[in-house]
Short mmCIF file of C-alpha atoms in Angstrom, two decimals:
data_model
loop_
_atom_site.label_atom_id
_atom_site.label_comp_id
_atom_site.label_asym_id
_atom_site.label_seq_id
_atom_site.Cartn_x
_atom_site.Cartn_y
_atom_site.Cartn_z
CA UNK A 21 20.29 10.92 -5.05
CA UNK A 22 18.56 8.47 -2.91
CA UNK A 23 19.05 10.00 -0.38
CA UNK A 24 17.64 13.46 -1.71
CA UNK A 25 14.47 11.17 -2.83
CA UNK A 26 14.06 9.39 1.14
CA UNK A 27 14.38 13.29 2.33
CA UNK A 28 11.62 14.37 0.26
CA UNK A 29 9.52 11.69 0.38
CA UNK A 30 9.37 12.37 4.37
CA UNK A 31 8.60 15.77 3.64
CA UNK A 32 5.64 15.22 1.55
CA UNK A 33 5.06 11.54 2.09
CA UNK A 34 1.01 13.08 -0.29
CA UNK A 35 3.14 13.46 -3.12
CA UNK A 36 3.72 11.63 -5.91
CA UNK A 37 7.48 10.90 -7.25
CA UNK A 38 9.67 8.36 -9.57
CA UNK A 39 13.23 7.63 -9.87
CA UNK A 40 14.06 7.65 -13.78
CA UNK A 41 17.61 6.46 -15.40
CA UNK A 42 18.55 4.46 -18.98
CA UNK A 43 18.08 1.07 -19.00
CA UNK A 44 16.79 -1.69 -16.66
CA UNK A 45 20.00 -2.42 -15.33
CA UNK A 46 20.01 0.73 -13.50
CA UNK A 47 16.04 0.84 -13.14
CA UNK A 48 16.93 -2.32 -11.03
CA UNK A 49 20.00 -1.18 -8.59
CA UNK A 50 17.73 2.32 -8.20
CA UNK A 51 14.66 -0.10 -7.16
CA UNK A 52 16.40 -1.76 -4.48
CA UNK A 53 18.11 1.03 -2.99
CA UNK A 54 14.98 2.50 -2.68
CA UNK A 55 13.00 -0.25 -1.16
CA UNK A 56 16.03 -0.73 1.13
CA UNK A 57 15.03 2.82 2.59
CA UNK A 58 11.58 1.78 3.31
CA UNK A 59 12.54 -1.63 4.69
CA UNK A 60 14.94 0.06 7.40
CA UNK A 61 12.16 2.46 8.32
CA UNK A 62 9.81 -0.35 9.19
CA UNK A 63 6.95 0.72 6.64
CA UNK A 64 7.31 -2.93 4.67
CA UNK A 65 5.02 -5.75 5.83
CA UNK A 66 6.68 -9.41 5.68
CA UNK A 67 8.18 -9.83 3.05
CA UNK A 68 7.55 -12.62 0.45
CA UNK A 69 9.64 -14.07 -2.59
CA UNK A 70 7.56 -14.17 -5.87
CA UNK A 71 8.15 -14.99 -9.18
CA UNK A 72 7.34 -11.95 -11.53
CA UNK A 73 7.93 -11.97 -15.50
CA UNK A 74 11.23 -10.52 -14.54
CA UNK A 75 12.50 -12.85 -12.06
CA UNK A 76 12.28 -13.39 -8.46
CA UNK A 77 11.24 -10.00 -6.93
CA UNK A 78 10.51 -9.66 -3.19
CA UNK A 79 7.62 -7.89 -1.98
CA UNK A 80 5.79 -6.93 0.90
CA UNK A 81 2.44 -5.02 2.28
CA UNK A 82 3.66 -1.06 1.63
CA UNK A 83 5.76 -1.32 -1.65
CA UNK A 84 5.32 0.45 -5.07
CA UNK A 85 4.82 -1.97 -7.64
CA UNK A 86 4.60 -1.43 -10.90
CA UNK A 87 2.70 -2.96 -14.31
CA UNK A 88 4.45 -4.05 -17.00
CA UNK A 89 1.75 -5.35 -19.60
CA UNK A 90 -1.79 -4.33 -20.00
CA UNK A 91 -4.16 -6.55 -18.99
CA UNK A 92 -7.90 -4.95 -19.62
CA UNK A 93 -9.71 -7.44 -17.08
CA UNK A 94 -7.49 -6.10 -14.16
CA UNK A 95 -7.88 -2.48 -16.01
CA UNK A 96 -3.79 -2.06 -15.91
CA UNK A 97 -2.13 -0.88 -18.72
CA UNK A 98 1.57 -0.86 -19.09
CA UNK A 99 2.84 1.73 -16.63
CA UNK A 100 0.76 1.42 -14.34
CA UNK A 101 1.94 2.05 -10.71
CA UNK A 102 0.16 1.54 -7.17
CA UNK A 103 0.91 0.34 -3.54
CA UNK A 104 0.76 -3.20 -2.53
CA UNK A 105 -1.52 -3.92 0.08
CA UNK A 106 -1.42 -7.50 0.58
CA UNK A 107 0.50 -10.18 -1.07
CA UNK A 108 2.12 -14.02 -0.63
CA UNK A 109 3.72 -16.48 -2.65
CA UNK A 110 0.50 -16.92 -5.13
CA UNK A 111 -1.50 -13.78 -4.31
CA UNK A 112 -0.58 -9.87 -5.07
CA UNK A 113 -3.58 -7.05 -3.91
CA UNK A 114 -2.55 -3.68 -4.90
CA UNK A 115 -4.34 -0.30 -4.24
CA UNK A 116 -3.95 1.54 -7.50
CA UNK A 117 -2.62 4.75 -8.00
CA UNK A 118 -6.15 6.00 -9.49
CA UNK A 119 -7.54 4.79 -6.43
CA UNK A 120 -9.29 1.39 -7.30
CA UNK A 121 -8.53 -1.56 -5.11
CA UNK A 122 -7.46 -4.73 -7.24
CA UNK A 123 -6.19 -8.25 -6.44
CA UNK A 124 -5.02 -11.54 -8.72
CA UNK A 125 -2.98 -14.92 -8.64
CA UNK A 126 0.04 -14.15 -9.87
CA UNK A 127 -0.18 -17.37 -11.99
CA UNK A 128 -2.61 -15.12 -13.60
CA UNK A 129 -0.65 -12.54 -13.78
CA UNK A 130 2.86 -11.76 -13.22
CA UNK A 131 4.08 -8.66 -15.04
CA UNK A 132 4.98 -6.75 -12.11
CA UNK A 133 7.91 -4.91 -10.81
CA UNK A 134 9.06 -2.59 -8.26
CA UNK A 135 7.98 0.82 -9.00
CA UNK A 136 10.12 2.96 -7.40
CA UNK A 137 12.08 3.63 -10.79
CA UNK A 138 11.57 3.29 -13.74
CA UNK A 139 13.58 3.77 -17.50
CA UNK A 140 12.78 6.90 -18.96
CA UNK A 141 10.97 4.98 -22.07
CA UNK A 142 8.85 3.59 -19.46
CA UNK A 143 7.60 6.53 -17.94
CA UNK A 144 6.34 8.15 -21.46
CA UNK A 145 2.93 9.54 -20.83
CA UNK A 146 3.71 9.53 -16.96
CA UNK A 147 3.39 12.87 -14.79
CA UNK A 148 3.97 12.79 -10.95
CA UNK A 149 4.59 15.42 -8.56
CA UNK A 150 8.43 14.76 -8.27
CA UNK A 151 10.95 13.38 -10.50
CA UNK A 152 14.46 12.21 -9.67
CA UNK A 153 16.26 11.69 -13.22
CA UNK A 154 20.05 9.61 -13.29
CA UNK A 155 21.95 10.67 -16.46
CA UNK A 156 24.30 8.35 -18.05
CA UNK A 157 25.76 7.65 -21.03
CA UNK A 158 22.90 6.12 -22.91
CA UNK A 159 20.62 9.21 -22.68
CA UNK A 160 20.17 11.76 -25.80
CA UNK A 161 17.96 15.05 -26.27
CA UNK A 162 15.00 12.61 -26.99
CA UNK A 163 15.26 10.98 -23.83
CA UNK A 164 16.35 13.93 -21.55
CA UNK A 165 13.23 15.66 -22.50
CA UNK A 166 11.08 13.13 -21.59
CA UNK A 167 12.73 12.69 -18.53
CA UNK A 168 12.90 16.03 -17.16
CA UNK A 169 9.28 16.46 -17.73
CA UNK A 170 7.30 13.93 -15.91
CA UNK A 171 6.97 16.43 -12.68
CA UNK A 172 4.50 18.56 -11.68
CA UNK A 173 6.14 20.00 -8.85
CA UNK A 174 10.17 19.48 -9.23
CA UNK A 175 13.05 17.83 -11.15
CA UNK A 176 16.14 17.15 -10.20
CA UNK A 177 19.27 15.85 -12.56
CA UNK A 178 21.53 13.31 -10.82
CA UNK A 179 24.70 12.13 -12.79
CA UNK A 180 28.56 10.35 -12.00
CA UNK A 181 31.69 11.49 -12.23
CA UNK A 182 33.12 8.55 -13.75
CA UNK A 183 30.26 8.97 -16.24
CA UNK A 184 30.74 12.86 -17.03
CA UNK A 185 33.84 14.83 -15.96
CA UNK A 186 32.40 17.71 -15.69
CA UNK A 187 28.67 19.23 -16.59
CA UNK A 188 29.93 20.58 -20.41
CA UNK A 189 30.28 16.93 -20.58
CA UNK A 190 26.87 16.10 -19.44
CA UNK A 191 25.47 19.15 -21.59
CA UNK A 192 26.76 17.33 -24.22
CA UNK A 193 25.54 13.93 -23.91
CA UNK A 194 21.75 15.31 -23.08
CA UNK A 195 21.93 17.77 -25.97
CA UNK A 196 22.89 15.55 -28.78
CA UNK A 197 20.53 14.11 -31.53
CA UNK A 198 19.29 9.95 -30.98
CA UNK A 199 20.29 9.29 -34.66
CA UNK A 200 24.29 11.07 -33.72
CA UNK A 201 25.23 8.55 -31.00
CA UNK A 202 28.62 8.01 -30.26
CA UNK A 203 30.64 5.32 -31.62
CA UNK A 204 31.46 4.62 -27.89
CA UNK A 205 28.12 3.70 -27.25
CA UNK A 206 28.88 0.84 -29.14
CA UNK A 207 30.93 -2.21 -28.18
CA UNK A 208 33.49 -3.01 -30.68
CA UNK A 209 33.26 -6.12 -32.63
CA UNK A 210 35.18 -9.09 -30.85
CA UNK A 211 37.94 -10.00 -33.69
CA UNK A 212 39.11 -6.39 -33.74
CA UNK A 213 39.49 -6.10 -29.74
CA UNK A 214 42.55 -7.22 -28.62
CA UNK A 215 41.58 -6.50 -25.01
CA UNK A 216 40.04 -8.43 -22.43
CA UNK A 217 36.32 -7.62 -21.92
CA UNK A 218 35.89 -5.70 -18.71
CA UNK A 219 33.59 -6.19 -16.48
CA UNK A 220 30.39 -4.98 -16.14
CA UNK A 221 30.47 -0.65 -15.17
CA UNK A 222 28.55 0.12 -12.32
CA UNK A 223 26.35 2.49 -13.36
CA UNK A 224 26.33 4.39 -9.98
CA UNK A 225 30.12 4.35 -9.13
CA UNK A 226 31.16 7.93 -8.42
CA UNK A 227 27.72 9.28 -6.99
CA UNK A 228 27.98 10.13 -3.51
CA UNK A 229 25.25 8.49 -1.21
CA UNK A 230 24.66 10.05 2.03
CA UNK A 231 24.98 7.82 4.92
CA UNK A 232 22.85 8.58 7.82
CA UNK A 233 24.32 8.79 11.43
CA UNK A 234 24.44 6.50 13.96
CA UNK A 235 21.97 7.45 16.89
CA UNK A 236 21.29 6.05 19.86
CA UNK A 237 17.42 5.41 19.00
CA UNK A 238 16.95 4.86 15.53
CA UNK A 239 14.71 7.43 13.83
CA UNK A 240 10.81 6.25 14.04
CA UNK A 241 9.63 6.22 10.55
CA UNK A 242 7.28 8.22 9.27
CA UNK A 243 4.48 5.42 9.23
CA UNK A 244 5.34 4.52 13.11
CA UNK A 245 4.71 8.35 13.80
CA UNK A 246 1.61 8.89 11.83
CA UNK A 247 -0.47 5.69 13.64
CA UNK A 248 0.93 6.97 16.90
CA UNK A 249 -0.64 10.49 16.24
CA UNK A 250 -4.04 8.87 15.38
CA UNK A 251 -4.27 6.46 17.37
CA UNK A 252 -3.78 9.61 20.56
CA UNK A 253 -6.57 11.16 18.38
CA UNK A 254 -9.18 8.35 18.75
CA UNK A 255 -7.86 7.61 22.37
CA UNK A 256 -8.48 11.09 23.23
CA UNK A 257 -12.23 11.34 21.70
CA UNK A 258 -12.72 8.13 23.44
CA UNK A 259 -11.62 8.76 26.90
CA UNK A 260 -14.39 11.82 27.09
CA UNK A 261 -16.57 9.25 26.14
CA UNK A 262 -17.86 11.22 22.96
CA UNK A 263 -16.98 9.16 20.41
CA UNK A 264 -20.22 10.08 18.18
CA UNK A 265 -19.96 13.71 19.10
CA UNK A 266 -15.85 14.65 19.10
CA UNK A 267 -15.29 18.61 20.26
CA UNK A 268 -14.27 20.62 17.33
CA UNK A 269 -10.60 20.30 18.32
CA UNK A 270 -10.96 16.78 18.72
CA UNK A 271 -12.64 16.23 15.32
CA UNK A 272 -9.54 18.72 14.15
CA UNK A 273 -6.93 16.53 15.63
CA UNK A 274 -8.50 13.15 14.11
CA UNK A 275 -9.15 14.73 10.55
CA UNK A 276 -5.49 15.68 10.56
CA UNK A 277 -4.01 12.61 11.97
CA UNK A 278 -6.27 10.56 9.47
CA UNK A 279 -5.30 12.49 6.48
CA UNK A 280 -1.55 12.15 7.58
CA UNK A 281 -1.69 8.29 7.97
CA UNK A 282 -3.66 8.37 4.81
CA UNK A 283 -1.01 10.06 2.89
CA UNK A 284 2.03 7.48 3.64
CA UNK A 285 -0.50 4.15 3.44
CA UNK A 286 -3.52 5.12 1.41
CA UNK A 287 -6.94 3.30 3.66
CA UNK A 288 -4.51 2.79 6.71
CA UNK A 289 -7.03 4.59 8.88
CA UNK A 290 -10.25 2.43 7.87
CA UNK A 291 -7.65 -0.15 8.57
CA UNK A 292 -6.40 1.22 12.12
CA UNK A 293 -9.89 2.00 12.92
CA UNK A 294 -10.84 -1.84 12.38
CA UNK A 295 -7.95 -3.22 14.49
CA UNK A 296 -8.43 -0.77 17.47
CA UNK A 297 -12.05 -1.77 17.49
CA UNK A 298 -11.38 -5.47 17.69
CA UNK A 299 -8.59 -4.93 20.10
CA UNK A 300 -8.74 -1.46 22.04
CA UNK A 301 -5.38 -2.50 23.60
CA UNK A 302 -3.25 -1.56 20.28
CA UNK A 303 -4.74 1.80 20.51
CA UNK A 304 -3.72 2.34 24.35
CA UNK A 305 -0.15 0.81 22.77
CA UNK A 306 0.21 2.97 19.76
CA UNK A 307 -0.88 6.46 21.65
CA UNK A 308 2.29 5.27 24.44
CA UNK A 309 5.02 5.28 21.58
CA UNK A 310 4.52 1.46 20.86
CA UNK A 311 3.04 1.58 17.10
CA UNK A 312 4.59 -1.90 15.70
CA UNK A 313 1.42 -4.20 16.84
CA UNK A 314 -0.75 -1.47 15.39
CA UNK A 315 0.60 -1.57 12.66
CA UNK A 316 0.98 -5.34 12.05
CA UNK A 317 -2.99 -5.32 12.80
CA UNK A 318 -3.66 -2.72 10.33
CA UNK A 319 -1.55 -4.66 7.63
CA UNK A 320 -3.70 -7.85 8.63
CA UNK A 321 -7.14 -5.79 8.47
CA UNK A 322 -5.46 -4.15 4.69
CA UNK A 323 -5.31 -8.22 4.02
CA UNK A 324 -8.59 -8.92 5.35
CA UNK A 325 -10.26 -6.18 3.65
CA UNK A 326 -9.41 -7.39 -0.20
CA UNK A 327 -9.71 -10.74 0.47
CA UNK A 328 -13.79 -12.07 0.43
CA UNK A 329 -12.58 -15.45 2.01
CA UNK A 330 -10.81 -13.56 5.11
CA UNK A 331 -13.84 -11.02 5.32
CA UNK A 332 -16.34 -14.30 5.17
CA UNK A 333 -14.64 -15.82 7.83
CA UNK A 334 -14.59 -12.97 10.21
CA UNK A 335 -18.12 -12.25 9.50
CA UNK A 336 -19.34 -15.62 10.63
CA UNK A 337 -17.11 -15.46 13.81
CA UNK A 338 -18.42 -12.04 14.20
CA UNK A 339 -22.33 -12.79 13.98
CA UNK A 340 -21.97 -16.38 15.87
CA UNK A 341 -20.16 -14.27 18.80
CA UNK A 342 -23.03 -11.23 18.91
CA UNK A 343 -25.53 -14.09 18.82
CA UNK A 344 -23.80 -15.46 21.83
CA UNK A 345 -23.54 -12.15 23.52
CA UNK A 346 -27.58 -11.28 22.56
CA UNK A 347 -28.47 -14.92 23.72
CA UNK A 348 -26.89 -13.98 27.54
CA UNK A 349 -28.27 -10.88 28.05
CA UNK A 350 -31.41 -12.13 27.07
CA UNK A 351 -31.49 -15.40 29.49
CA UNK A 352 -30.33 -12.57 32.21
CA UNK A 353 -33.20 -10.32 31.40
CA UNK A 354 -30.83 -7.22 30.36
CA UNK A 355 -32.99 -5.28 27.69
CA UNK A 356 -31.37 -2.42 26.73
CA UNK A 357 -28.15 -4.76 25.80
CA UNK A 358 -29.99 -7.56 24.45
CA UNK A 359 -31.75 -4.78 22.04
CA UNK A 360 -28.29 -2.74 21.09
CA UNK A 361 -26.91 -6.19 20.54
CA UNK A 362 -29.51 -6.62 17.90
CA UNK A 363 -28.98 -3.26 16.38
CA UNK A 364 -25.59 -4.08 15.75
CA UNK A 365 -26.46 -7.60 14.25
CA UNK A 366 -28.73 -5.49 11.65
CA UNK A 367 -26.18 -3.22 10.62
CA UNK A 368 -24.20 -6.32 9.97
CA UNK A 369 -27.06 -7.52 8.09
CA UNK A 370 -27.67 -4.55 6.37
CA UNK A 371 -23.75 -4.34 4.96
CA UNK A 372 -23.90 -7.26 3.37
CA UNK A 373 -25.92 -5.35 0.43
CA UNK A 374 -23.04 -3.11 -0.16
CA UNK A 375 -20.24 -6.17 -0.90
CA UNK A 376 -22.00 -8.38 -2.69
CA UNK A 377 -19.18 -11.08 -2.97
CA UNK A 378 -19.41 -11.34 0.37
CA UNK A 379 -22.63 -12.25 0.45
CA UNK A 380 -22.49 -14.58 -2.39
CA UNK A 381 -19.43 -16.27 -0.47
CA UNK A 382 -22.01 -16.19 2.96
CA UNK A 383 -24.94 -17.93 1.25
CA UNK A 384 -22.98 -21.16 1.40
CA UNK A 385 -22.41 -20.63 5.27
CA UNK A 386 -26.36 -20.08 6.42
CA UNK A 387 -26.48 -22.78 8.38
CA UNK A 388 -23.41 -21.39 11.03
CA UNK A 389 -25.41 -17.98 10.77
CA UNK A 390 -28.18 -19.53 12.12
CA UNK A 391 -30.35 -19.79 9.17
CA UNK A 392 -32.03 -22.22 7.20
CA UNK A 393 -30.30 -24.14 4.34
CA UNK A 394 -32.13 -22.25 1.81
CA UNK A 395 -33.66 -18.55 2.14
CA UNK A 396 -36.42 -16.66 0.18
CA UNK A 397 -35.62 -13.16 -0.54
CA UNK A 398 -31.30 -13.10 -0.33
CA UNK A 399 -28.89 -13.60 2.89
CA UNK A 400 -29.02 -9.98 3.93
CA UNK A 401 -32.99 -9.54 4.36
CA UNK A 402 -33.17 -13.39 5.98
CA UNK A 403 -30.66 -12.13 8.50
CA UNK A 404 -31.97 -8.74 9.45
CA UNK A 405 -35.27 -10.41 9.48
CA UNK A 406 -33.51 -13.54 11.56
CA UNK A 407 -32.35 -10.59 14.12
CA UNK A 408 -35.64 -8.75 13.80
CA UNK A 409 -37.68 -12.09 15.45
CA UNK A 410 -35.69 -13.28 17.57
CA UNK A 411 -35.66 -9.38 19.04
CA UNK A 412 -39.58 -9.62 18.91
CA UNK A 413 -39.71 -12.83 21.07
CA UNK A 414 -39.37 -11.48 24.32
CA UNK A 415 -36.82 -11.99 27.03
CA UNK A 416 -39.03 -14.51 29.34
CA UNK A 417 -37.82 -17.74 26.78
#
């Protein structure tokens, strides 16, 4: 079975999909083996021990997590599933399946889980593209139905053979009523067993997990292939030196190697595109068949990107270091650079008023942008205004 899931979440890394068995037992063996898969591939970030309302869970950058509780300041409700984006011993950010970016102290909050599986009571009022469904014992009509429709797109029924002999067997178990269990879904009480108690069944004994070959060169995973494609798209437009104005083939190639990144880490290629930019050297890497620094930048600029505290800090490097570079060209009397060096502190300026926790954090820090103490009409005006003067003052002082 998890195998058959890892297959088809290669395939179609776009689509949606969920593991579904009895109880959390199982929900828990199912989680790990999955994770396992993704782990080997090299799509996990490092990885980081956390305790969750369920116990220790390890997690990483890349994992499906999933919501236990509701919790209508984070706007999770029980259920809820998404992909983590960044996360330590105190600190979980998670991209949400509906698309909204959240993050929290997981002293805050710590109802999470993996969310690779989940029991089939969880996933009431669930519907994803693909569904993977274990059968054992515990399951009845109720539950089967349920189970077997959460997809959109396809089903498939996984059970044991130590569970069911045969499928009339199965047919059985899945067809009968919830209030007609059978009395061996029941332990016995202890003064009437003479027996000693067995231990625990393994709920997956008897299912036949495909073990993939040994190569030479391990497979790259799907991740390590994607940033390699785009990262040869954006090498390519840049080489011609068109970077604003990509051939249509080019454009074709980049729009398809975005949306394929895209699909196995949702923002990876806002991400990519910040790491190349600050070091052009991971894109020269990633293009040759070398993808891993890329993609530990990327993970770092995922990190960056939903934390205000990171994104402070880099601004301030950022604006000290173009004020440095404007401050050269000026003493050396190079206009044109001095004045695009400007430009770009504006912009900088000017995207402050679209994250305005950033700029709340920034106002504290006007002194390292070169500013007074205290401003008159907010940070991002005093700085484009800062920019604008100092551009207006000539290159003779």
């Amino acid at each position: 079975m998890i195998d058959r899931w890892d297959g088809e979440r290669r395939e179609a890394p776009a689509e949606s999909r969920i593991i579904l068995t009895h109880t959390n037992d199982e929900v828990r063996q199912l989680n790990l083996a999955a994770r396992n898969r993704l782990r080997n591939a090299g799509e996990l970030g490092q990885e980081f021990a956390v305790q969750t309302g369920r116990g220790e869970r390890v997690f990483a950058a890349g994992d499906r997590v999933m919501f236990l509780h509701n919790e209508r300041g984070l706007g999770v409700k029980n259920g809820s599933r998404g992909i983590v984006e960044s996360v330590n011993q105190v600190r979980m950010a998670v991209l949400l399946d509906d698309g909204r970016s959240i993050a929290f102290d997981l002293k805050d909050y710590a109802q999470v889980d993996h969310g690779y599986a989940a029991t089939v009571h969880k996933a009431q009022g669930m519907t994803v593209d693909r569904v993977h469904v274990l059968a054992t014992p515990g399951l009845d009509r109720h539950a089967a139905y349920v189970g077997l429709s959460r997809h959109r797109a396809g089903v498939g029924l996984h059970y044991g053979r130590d569970d069911f002999a045969d499928q009339d067997r199965l047919a059985a178990t899945l067809g009968r009523e919830r209030g007609k269990d059978m009395a061996s879904d029941y332990p016995l009480p202890a003064q009437v067993s003479e027996k000693a108690p067995e231990p625990p069944r393994n709920p997956f004994a008897g299912l036949r997990l495909g073990v993939a070959r040994a190569t030479d060169e391990p497979e790259r995973s799907p991740l390590a292939r994607a940033v390699e494609r785009y990262a040869r798209a954006m090498l390519d437009i840049e080489r011609l030196g068109r970077r604003g104005d990509p051939l249509p083939h080019q454009a074709a190639a980049l729009r398809t190697a975005r949306d394929g990144v895209n699909a196995i880490r949702p923002l990876a290629s806002r991400d990519l595109a910040s790491a190349f930019g600050a070091d052009p050297q991971l894109m020269e890497e990633a293009a040759r068949g070398r993808p891993a620094a890329a993609i530990q930048a990327m993970q770092l600029e995922a990190e960056i990107r939903v934390d205000a505290a990171q994104r402070a800090d880099r601004f301030v490097a950022e604006w000290q270091k173009e004020t440095l570079r404007w401050q050269g060209y000026r003493q050396n009397g190079d206009v044109v650079r001095a004045e695009h060096t400007v430009d770009r502190m504006r912009d900088m300026a000017k995207d402050l008023q679209r994250d305005p926790q950033l700029e709340s954090l920034l106002r504290n820090r006007r002194i390292e942008l070169g500013l007074k103490a205290s401003g008159g009409q907010g940070l991002s005006h005093d700085l484009q205004d800062h920019s604008a003067l100092s551009r207006g003052r000539g290159l003779g002082r």
